[in-house]
Amino acid sequence: MRVELLNITPDAEQFISQCSAICYDADTNDEAKNDRRIKHLMSVKHLATLRFAHATFRVSGISRACSHQFVRSKHLDFLQRSQRYCSEKEAEYVTPDALLNSTGYREAMNNAWKHYGDLLQSGVRKEDARMVLPNATTTELVVTGNLHAWKDFIALRTTPAAQSEIRYVAKDIQSILRLECPNIFGLTNGE
């Protein structure tokens, strides 16, 4: 699995603070005041202000099962590798920790790719042949959202109850956003 930040609003915390100054009829020319304002916004949970900055990530090497959980985040926007147009002949798959020693799992994966290849070779179109591929097939996505949406996603998907693969994705995104926006995603605001 790989999580890569592709783009983020430049100086996102300063930008959010400057935008939110309108709510308080506040001066935006003083960087120290802007820093205090962003900390205040987080302490009073004025999270609507986070909608004015965005971050875009590329997430690759996750299973289709994980991507199905990911795309349920309704305030994020997604582009995903298409199994209709992209050949999965050389596709890889994710093995959950619980199945690391399962020979049956590996056999099932190998059989799926054999059947997929056989279908393609017999003239079946990729869009139909993909139906035999497992949820474990790796995929990649580009995901974008405002910082409020990312905060919600992280809160939902880093809990111990979340499935482990999506939890790893969420924690990687959280780590990256903590570096970029420490006052919003840092440990000091209840996470």
PDB file of C-alpha atoms in Angstrom:
ATOM      1  CA  MET A   1       0.000   0.000   0.000  1.00  0.00           C
ATOM      2  CA  ARG A   2       1.205   3.485  -0.810  1.00  0.00           C
ATOM      3  CA  VAL A   3      -0.318   6.855   0.104  1.00  0.00           C
ATOM      4  CA  GLU A   4       1.065   9.933  -1.632  1.00  0.00           C
ATOM      5  CA  LEU A   5      -0.012  13.561  -1.201  1.00  0.00           C
ATOM      6  CA  LEU A   6      -0.465  15.016  -4.686  1.00  0.00           C
ATOM      7  CA  ASN A   7      -1.717  18.465  -3.808  1.00  0.00           C
ATOM      8  CA  ILE A   8      -2.834  20.560  -0.865  1.00  0.00           C
ATOM      9  CA  THR A   9      -4.000  24.148  -0.570  1.00  0.00           C
ATOM     10  CA  PRO A  10      -0.804  26.171  -0.071  1.00  0.00           C
ATOM     11  CA  ASP A  11      -0.415  27.321   3.541  1.00  0.00           C
ATOM     12  CA  ALA A  12      -3.762  25.679   4.281  1.00  0.00           C
ATOM     13  CA  GLU A  13      -3.939  26.683   7.943  1.00  0.00           C
ATOM     14  CA  GLN A  14      -3.146  30.327   7.195  1.00  0.00           C
ATOM     15  CA  PHE A  15      -5.659  30.320   4.348  1.00  0.00           C
ATOM     16  CA  ILE A  16      -8.424  28.861   6.530  1.00  0.00           C
ATOM     17  CA  SER A  17      -7.636  31.348   9.271  1.00  0.00           C
ATOM     18  CA  GLN A  18      -7.760  34.249   6.836  1.00  0.00           C
ATOM     19  CA  CYS A  19     -11.063  33.057   5.345  1.00  0.00           C
ATOM     20  CA  SER A  20     -12.614  32.531   8.760  1.00  0.00           C
ATOM     21  CA  ALA A  21     -11.591  36.024   9.885  1.00  0.00           C
ATOM     22  CA  ILE A  22     -14.783  37.257   8.233  1.00  0.00           C
ATOM     23  CA  CYS A  23     -16.765  35.433  10.936  1.00  0.00           C
ATOM     24  CA  TYR A  24     -15.017  37.462  13.620  1.00  0.00           C
ATOM     25  CA  ASP A  25     -14.350  40.763  11.820  1.00  0.00           C
ATOM     26  CA  ALA A  26     -10.692  40.032  12.528  1.00  0.00           C
ATOM     27  CA  ASP A  27      -7.411  41.281  11.116  1.00  0.00           C
ATOM     28  CA  THR A  28      -5.794  38.880   8.630  1.00  0.00           C
ATOM     29  CA  ASN A  29      -2.479  40.676   8.210  1.00  0.00           C
ATOM     30  CA  ASP A  30      -0.880  39.368  11.406  1.00  0.00           C
ATOM     31  CA  GLU A  31       0.458  35.807  11.040  1.00  0.00           C
ATOM     32  CA  ALA A  32       0.598  35.275  14.819  1.00  0.00           C
ATOM     33  CA  LYS A  33      -3.089  36.212  15.100  1.00  0.00           C
ATOM     34  CA  ASN A  34      -3.863  33.845  12.252  1.00  0.00           C
ATOM     35  CA  ASP A  35      -2.059  31.037  14.124  1.00  0.00           C
ATOM     36  CA  ARG A  36      -4.041  31.770  17.285  1.00  0.00           C
ATOM     37  CA  ARG A  37      -7.263  31.906  15.274  1.00  0.00           C
ATOM     38  CA  ILE A  38      -6.748  28.453  13.722  1.00  0.00           C
ATOM     39  CA  LYS A  39      -6.080  27.016  17.189  1.00  0.00           C
ATOM     40  CA  HIS A  40      -9.239  28.719  18.452  1.00  0.00           C
ATOM     41  CA  LEU A  41     -11.268  27.344  15.530  1.00  0.00           C
ATOM     42  CA  MET A  42     -10.155  23.827  16.395  1.00  0.00           C
ATOM     43  CA  SER A  43     -10.748  24.268  20.134  1.00  0.00           C
ATOM     44  CA  VAL A  44     -14.362  25.409  19.560  1.00  0.00           C
ATOM     45  CA  LYS A  45     -14.808  22.825  16.759  1.00  0.00           C
ATOM     46  CA  HIS A  46     -15.736  25.424  14.135  1.00  0.00           C
ATOM     47  CA  LEU A  47     -15.063  22.757  11.502  1.00  0.00           C
ATOM     48  CA  ALA A  48     -17.031  24.385   8.662  1.00  0.00           C
ATOM     49  CA  THR A  49     -13.990  26.611   8.195  1.00  0.00           C
ATOM     50  CA  LEU A  50     -11.996  23.545   7.102  1.00  0.00           C
ATOM     51  CA  ARG A  51     -14.037  23.334   3.910  1.00  0.00           C
ATOM     52  CA  PHE A  52     -11.991  26.112   2.323  1.00  0.00           C
ATOM     53  CA  ALA A  53      -8.794  24.066   1.966  1.00  0.00           C
ATOM     54  CA  HIS A  54      -8.377  20.815   0.048  1.00  0.00           C
ATOM     55  CA  ALA A  55      -5.985  17.878  -0.166  1.00  0.00           C
ATOM     56  CA  THR A  56      -5.599  15.296  -2.933  1.00  0.00           C
ATOM     57  CA  PHE A  57      -3.970  11.889  -2.449  1.00  0.00           C
ATOM     58  CA  ARG A  58      -2.998   8.978  -4.663  1.00  0.00           C
ATOM     59  CA  VAL A  59      -3.604   5.677  -2.897  1.00  0.00           C
ATOM     60  CA  SER A  60      -2.297   2.524  -4.561  1.00  0.00           C
ATOM     61  CA  GLY A  61      -1.811  -1.131  -3.714  1.00  0.00           C
ATOM     62  CA  ILE A  62      -5.051  -1.467  -1.772  1.00  0.00           C
ATOM     63  CA  SER A  63      -7.657  -4.135  -2.400  1.00  0.00           C
ATOM     64  CA  ARG A  64     -10.912  -3.499  -4.228  1.00  0.00           C
ATOM     65  CA  ALA A  65     -12.605  -4.436  -0.923  1.00  0.00           C
ATOM     66  CA  CYS A  66     -10.758  -1.568   0.780  1.00  0.00           C
ATOM     67  CA  SER A  67     -11.594   0.814  -2.057  1.00  0.00           C
ATOM     68  CA  HIS A  68     -15.295  -0.055  -1.637  1.00  0.00           C
ATOM     69  CA  GLN A  69     -15.072   1.099   1.975  1.00  0.00           C
ATOM     70  CA  PHE A  70     -13.157   4.203   0.920  1.00  0.00           C
ATOM     71  CA  VAL A  71     -15.683   5.358  -1.677  1.00  0.00           C
ATOM     72  CA  ARG A  72     -18.416   5.344   0.962  1.00  0.00           C
ATOM     73  CA  SER A  73     -16.860   8.571   2.260  1.00  0.00           C
ATOM     74  CA  LYS A  74     -19.498  10.703   0.611  1.00  0.00           C
ATOM     75  CA  HIS A  75     -17.742  14.052   1.000  1.00  0.00           C
ATOM     76  CA  LEU A  76     -14.590  12.907  -0.798  1.00  0.00           C
ATOM     77  CA  ASP A  77     -14.277  12.609  -4.576  1.00  0.00           C
ATOM     78  CA  PHE A  78     -12.652   9.648  -6.322  1.00  0.00           C
ATOM     79  CA  LEU A  79     -11.094   8.480  -9.563  1.00  0.00           C
ATOM     80  CA  GLN A  80     -10.281   4.759  -9.615  1.00  0.00           C
ATOM     81  CA  ARG A  81      -8.357   2.417 -11.882  1.00  0.00           C
ATOM     82  CA  SER A  82     -10.852   0.875 -14.280  1.00  0.00           C
ATOM     83  CA  GLN A  83     -11.004  -2.891 -14.614  1.00  0.00           C
ATOM     84  CA  ARG A  84     -13.081  -2.280 -17.722  1.00  0.00           C
ATOM     85  CA  TYR A  85     -10.268  -0.560 -19.602  1.00  0.00           C
ATOM     86  CA  CYS A  86      -7.126  -1.741 -17.796  1.00  0.00           C
ATOM     87  CA  SER A  87      -5.887  -5.295 -18.155  1.00  0.00           C
ATOM     88  CA  GLU A  88      -5.486  -7.157 -14.886  1.00  0.00           C
ATOM     89  CA  LYS A  89      -3.316  -9.934 -16.382  1.00  0.00           C
ATOM     90  CA  GLU A  90      -0.412  -8.938 -14.130  1.00  0.00           C
ATOM     91  CA  ALA A  91      -2.562  -7.786 -11.237  1.00  0.00           C
ATOM     92  CA  GLU A  92      -1.527  -8.327  -7.683  1.00  0.00           C
ATOM     93  CA  TYR A  93      -3.711  -9.018  -4.716  1.00  0.00           C
ATOM     94  CA  VAL A  94      -3.771  -8.103  -1.044  1.00  0.00           C
ATOM     95  CA  THR A  95      -3.390 -10.852   1.532  1.00  0.00           C
ATOM     96  CA  PRO A  96      -4.927 -10.028   4.918  1.00  0.00           C
ATOM     97  CA  ASP A  97      -2.832 -11.000   7.927  1.00  0.00           C
ATOM     98  CA  ALA A  98      -5.399 -13.654   8.862  1.00  0.00           C
ATOM     99  CA  LEU A  99      -4.786 -15.417   5.526  1.00  0.00           C
ATOM    100  CA  LEU A 100      -0.987 -15.174   5.290  1.00  0.00           C
ATOM    101  CA  ASN A 101      -0.519 -18.901   5.872  1.00  0.00           C
ATOM    102  CA  SER A 102      -3.537 -20.065   3.901  1.00  0.00           C
ATOM    103  CA  THR A 103      -2.628 -22.187   0.883  1.00  0.00           C
ATOM    104  CA  GLY A 104      -6.314 -22.261  -0.055  1.00  0.00           C
ATOM    105  CA  TYR A 105      -6.339 -18.478  -0.342  1.00  0.00           C
ATOM    106  CA  ARG A 106      -3.304 -18.436  -2.656  1.00  0.00           C
ATOM    107  CA  GLU A 107      -4.849 -21.184  -4.775  1.00  0.00           C
ATOM    108  CA  ALA A 108      -8.102 -19.231  -5.064  1.00  0.00           C
ATOM    109  CA  MET A 109      -6.200 -16.133  -6.183  1.00  0.00           C
ATOM    110  CA  ASN A 110      -4.146 -18.072  -8.743  1.00  0.00           C
ATOM    111  CA  ASN A 111      -7.294 -19.732 -10.081  1.00  0.00           C
ATOM    112  CA  ALA A 112      -9.052 -16.397 -10.449  1.00  0.00           C
ATOM    113  CA  TRP A 113      -6.215 -15.000 -12.595  1.00  0.00           C
ATOM    114  CA  LYS A 114      -6.021 -18.180 -14.620  1.00  0.00           C
ATOM    115  CA  HIS A 115      -9.744 -17.974 -15.381  1.00  0.00           C
ATOM    116  CA  TYR A 116      -9.473 -14.254 -16.137  1.00  0.00           C
ATOM    117  CA  GLY A 117      -6.634 -14.902 -18.596  1.00  0.00           C
ATOM    118  CA  ASP A 118      -8.512 -17.803 -20.182  1.00  0.00           C
ATOM    119  CA  LEU A 119     -11.588 -15.631 -20.668  1.00  0.00           C
ATOM    120  CA  LEU A 120      -9.552 -12.849 -22.295  1.00  0.00           C
ATOM    121  CA  GLN A 121      -7.772 -15.339 -24.535  1.00  0.00           C
ATOM    122  CA  SER A 122     -11.117 -16.752 -25.661  1.00  0.00           C
ATOM    123  CA  GLY A 123     -12.222 -13.276 -26.766  1.00  0.00           C
ATOM    124  CA  VAL A 124     -14.267 -12.181 -23.766  1.00  0.00           C
ATOM    125  CA  ARG A 125     -14.009  -8.414 -23.229  1.00  0.00           C
ATOM    126  CA  LYS A 126     -12.162  -7.131 -20.133  1.00  0.00           C
ATOM    127  CA  GLU A 127     -15.372  -5.591 -18.790  1.00  0.00           C
ATOM    128  CA  ASP A 128     -16.972  -9.046 -18.656  1.00  0.00           C
ATOM    129  CA  ALA A 129     -13.889 -11.094 -17.759  1.00  0.00           C
ATOM    130  CA  ARG A 130     -13.313  -8.930 -14.675  1.00  0.00           C
ATOM    131  CA  MET A 131     -16.321 -10.562 -13.021  1.00  0.00           C
ATOM    132  CA  VAL A 132     -14.119 -13.505 -11.942  1.00  0.00           C
ATOM    133  CA  LEU A 133     -11.572 -11.263 -10.201  1.00  0.00           C
ATOM    134  CA  PRO A 134     -11.606 -11.252  -6.383  1.00  0.00           C
ATOM    135  CA  ASN A 135     -12.125  -8.309  -4.046  1.00  0.00           C
ATOM    136  CA  ALA A 136      -8.472  -8.783  -3.077  1.00  0.00           C
ATOM    137  CA  THR A 137      -7.322  -7.454  -6.476  1.00  0.00           C
ATOM    138  CA  THR A 138      -5.170  -4.352  -5.979  1.00  0.00           C
ATOM    139  CA  THR A 139      -6.332  -1.012  -7.264  1.00  0.00           C
ATOM    140  CA  GLU A 140      -5.373   2.632  -7.128  1.00  0.00           C
ATOM    141  CA  LEU A 141      -7.322   5.814  -6.612  1.00  0.00           C
ATOM    142  CA  VAL A 142      -6.926   9.556  -6.674  1.00  0.00           C
ATOM    143  CA  VAL A 143      -8.975  11.046  -3.842  1.00  0.00           C
ATOM    144  CA  THR A 144      -9.675  14.681  -3.128  1.00  0.00           C
ATOM    145  CA  GLY A 145     -11.626  16.480  -0.469  1.00  0.00           C
ATOM    146  CA  ASN A 146     -11.744  19.467   1.762  1.00  0.00           C
ATOM    147  CA  LEU A 147     -10.042  19.232   5.140  1.00  0.00           C
ATOM    148  CA  HIS A 148     -13.363  18.843   6.959  1.00  0.00           C
ATOM    149  CA  ALA A 149     -14.108  15.729   4.865  1.00  0.00           C
ATOM    150  CA  TRP A 150     -10.610  14.369   5.582  1.00  0.00           C
ATOM    151  CA  LYS A 151     -11.082  14.989   9.315  1.00  0.00           C
ATOM    152  CA  ASP A 152     -14.371  13.030   9.214  1.00  0.00           C
ATOM    153  CA  PHE A 153     -12.805  10.190   7.196  1.00  0.00           C
ATOM    154  CA  ILE A 154      -9.895   9.894   9.636  1.00  0.00           C
ATOM    155  CA  ALA A 155     -12.216   9.918  12.667  1.00  0.00           C
ATOM    156  CA  LEU A 156     -14.325   7.096  11.205  1.00  0.00           C
ATOM    157  CA  ARG A 157     -11.579   4.918   9.732  1.00  0.00           C
ATOM    158  CA  THR A 158      -8.858   5.028  12.409  1.00  0.00           C
ATOM    159  CA  THR A 159     -10.985   3.435  15.114  1.00  0.00           C
ATOM    160  CA  PRO A 160     -10.094  -0.097  16.247  1.00  0.00           C
ATOM    161  CA  ALA A 161     -13.458  -1.275  14.863  1.00  0.00           C
ATOM    162  CA  ALA A 162     -12.473  -0.282  11.308  1.00  0.00           C
ATOM    163  CA  GLN A 163     -11.177  -3.002   8.987  1.00  0.00           C
ATOM    164  CA  SER A 164      -7.383  -3.102   9.193  1.00  0.00           C
ATOM    165  CA  GLU A 165      -6.574  -2.204   5.576  1.00  0.00           C
ATOM    166  CA  ILE A 166      -8.705   0.982   5.488  1.00  0.00           C
ATOM    167  CA  ARG A 167      -7.369   1.835   8.968  1.00  0.00           C
ATOM    168  CA  TYR A 168      -3.799   1.726   7.592  1.00  0.00           C
ATOM    169  CA  VAL A 169      -4.828   4.039   4.733  1.00  0.00           C
ATOM    170  CA  ALA A 170      -6.516   6.471   7.121  1.00  0.00           C
ATOM    171  CA  LYS A 171      -3.533   6.505   9.496  1.00  0.00           C
ATOM    172  CA  ASP A 172      -1.116   7.198   6.618  1.00  0.00           C
ATOM    173  CA  ILE A 173      -3.299  10.076   5.405  1.00  0.00           C
ATOM    174  CA  GLN A 174      -3.530  11.367   8.965  1.00  0.00           C
ATOM    175  CA  SER A 175       0.271  11.277   9.354  1.00  0.00           C
ATOM    176  CA  ILE A 176       0.748  13.257   6.160  1.00  0.00           C
ATOM    177  CA  LEU A 177      -1.889  15.825   7.084  1.00  0.00           C
ATOM    178  CA  ARG A 178      -0.378  16.213  10.572  1.00  0.00           C
ATOM    179  CA  LEU A 179       2.850  17.338   8.921  1.00  0.00           C
ATOM    180  CA  GLU A 180       1.038  19.732   6.592  1.00  0.00           C
ATOM    181  CA  CYS A 181      -1.547  21.066   9.060  1.00  0.00           C
ATOM    182  CA  PRO A 182      -0.417  20.305  12.618  1.00  0.00           C
ATOM    183  CA  ASN A 183      -2.980  22.582  14.268  1.00  0.00           C
ATOM    184  CA  ILE A 184      -5.844  20.835  12.476  1.00  0.00           C
ATOM    185  CA  PHE A 185      -4.674  17.206  12.411  1.00  0.00           C
ATOM    186  CA  GLY A 186      -2.225  17.212  15.320  1.00  0.00           C
ATOM    187  CA  LEU A 187      -2.523  15.173  18.466  1.00  0.00           C
ATOM    188  CA  THR A 188      -3.454  18.269  20.457  1.00  0.00           C
ATOM    189  CA  ASN A 189      -7.025  18.370  19.183  1.00  0.00           C
ATOM    190  CA  GLY A 190      -8.433  15.200  20.665  1.00  0.00           C
ATOM    191  CA  GLU A 191      -7.230  12.548  18.202  1.00  0.00           C
TER     192      GLU A 191
END
